[in-house]
Structure formats: C-alpha cells, structure tokens
XYZ file of C-alpha atoms in Angstrom:
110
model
C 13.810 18.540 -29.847
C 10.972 21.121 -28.853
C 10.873 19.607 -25.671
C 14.036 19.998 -24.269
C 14.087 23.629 -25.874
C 11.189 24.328 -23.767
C 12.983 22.229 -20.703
C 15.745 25.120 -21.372
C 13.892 27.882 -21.399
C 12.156 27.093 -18.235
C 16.059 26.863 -16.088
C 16.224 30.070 -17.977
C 13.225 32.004 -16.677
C 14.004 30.480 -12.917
C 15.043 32.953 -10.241
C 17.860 32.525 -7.925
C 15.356 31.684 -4.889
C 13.860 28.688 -7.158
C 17.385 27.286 -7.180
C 18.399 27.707 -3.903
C 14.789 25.909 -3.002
C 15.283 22.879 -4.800
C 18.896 22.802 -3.217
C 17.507 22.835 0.095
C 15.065 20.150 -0.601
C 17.645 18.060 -2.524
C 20.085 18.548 0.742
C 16.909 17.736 3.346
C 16.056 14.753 1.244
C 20.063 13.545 1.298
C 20.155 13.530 4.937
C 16.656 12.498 5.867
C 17.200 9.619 3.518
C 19.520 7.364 5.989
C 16.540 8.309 8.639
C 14.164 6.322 6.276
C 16.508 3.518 5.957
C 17.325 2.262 9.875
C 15.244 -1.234 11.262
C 13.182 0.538 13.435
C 11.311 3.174 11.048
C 11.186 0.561 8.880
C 8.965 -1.491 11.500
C 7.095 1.670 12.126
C 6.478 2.107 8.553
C 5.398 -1.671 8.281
C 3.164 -1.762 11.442
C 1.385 1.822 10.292
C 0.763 0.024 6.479
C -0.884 -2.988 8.521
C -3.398 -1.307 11.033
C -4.243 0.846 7.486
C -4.876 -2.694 6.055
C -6.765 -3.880 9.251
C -9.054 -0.091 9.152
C -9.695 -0.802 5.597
C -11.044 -4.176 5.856
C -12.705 -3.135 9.012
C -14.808 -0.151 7.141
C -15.166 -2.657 4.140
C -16.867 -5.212 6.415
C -18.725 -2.933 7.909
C -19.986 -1.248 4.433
C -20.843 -4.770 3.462
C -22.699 -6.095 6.263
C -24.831 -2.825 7.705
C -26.005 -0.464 5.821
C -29.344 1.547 7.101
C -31.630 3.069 5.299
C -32.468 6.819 6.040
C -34.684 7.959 3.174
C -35.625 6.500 0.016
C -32.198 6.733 -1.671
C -29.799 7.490 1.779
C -27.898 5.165 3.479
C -26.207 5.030 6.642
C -23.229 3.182 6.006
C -20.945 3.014 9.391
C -17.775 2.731 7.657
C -17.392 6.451 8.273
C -17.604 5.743 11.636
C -13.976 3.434 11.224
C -12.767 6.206 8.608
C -13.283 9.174 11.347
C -11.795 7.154 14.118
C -9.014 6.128 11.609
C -8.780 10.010 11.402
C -8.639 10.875 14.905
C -5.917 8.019 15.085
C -3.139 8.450 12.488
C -4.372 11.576 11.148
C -6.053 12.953 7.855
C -3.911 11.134 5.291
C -5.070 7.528 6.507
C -8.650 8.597 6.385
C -8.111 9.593 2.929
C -6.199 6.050 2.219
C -8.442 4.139 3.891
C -11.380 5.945 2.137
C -10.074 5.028 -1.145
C -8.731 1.500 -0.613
C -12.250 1.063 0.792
C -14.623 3.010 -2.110
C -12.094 1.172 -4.950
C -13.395 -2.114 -3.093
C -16.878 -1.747 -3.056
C -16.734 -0.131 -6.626
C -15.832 -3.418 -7.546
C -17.400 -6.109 -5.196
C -20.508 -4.058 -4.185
C-alpha cells in the first residue's frame, strides 16, 4: 500500500511540462510504431543484427587466435581493430554491442 502512496505522490509533485513530455513521447512512439512494423525496416533491422553477429565473431576470432605481447602483462589484442571499424561503420552503439557480446564470450571461453 506504501507503494502506490508514494506512486501518488510522485503524479502529484509533477509539473505541467512533465506531462505534456510524456504526451509527446507517448504520441511520437504511436506513430513511429507502424514505421517499425513495415517488411522493409524489418529486413533492415534483420540484416544490421547479422553483420553485428558477423563483427562479433570476427573480433572473437581474432581475440582468440592473435594476441601480441607488448610488455610483461599487455597484450595487443586486434579485436579493437574490428570494434573501431565496427564503429566507424554503424556507429557507437554497435561498438559498444559488439564489445560486450565479444568480452561476455571470452569471459567465458577464454
């Protein structure tokens, strides 16, 4: 019962601009929704998820099979190499994915 007190006295301390802003967003999301929905985003969407997939296991092979040593406990590990170009690509977001798909890997495997 606290909790939707507490719920209630949030909507109560809200200013007229915080409802009109999650109006807007509710009304951008309703009609960017259909957008999302069409064939042809939807084979976007599919072909970006695979060439993240084929970067990932790209980085992951390369993590696996080079890595150089630099100084005593340094490694050169090319993957960054994949991860920047991945970067450059599709922009900062898939470097991030690929980054972690990739380090949750090798935390496992490696």
């Amino acid at each position: 019962m606290n909790v939707i007190q507490e719920i209630f006295s949030q909507f109560t301390k809200m200013q007229l601009s915080d409802y009109l802003d999650i109006a807007l967003v509710a009304f951008l999301f309703y009609k960017l929704l259909p957008l999302i929905r069409t064939p042809s985003t939807m084979r976007i969407a599919r072909s970006v998820v695979v060439l993240l997939a084929m970067l990932a296991a790209m980085a992951y092979i390369m993590v696996s099979l080079i890595r150089i040593p630099v100084v005593l406990f340094l490694k050169y590990e090319p993957k960054d190499v994949i991860i920047t170009i991945a970067g450059f690509m599709m922009g900062p977001m898939a470097s991030f994915i690929i980054s972690l798909v990739v380090s949750l890997i090798e935390m496992v495997t490696i």
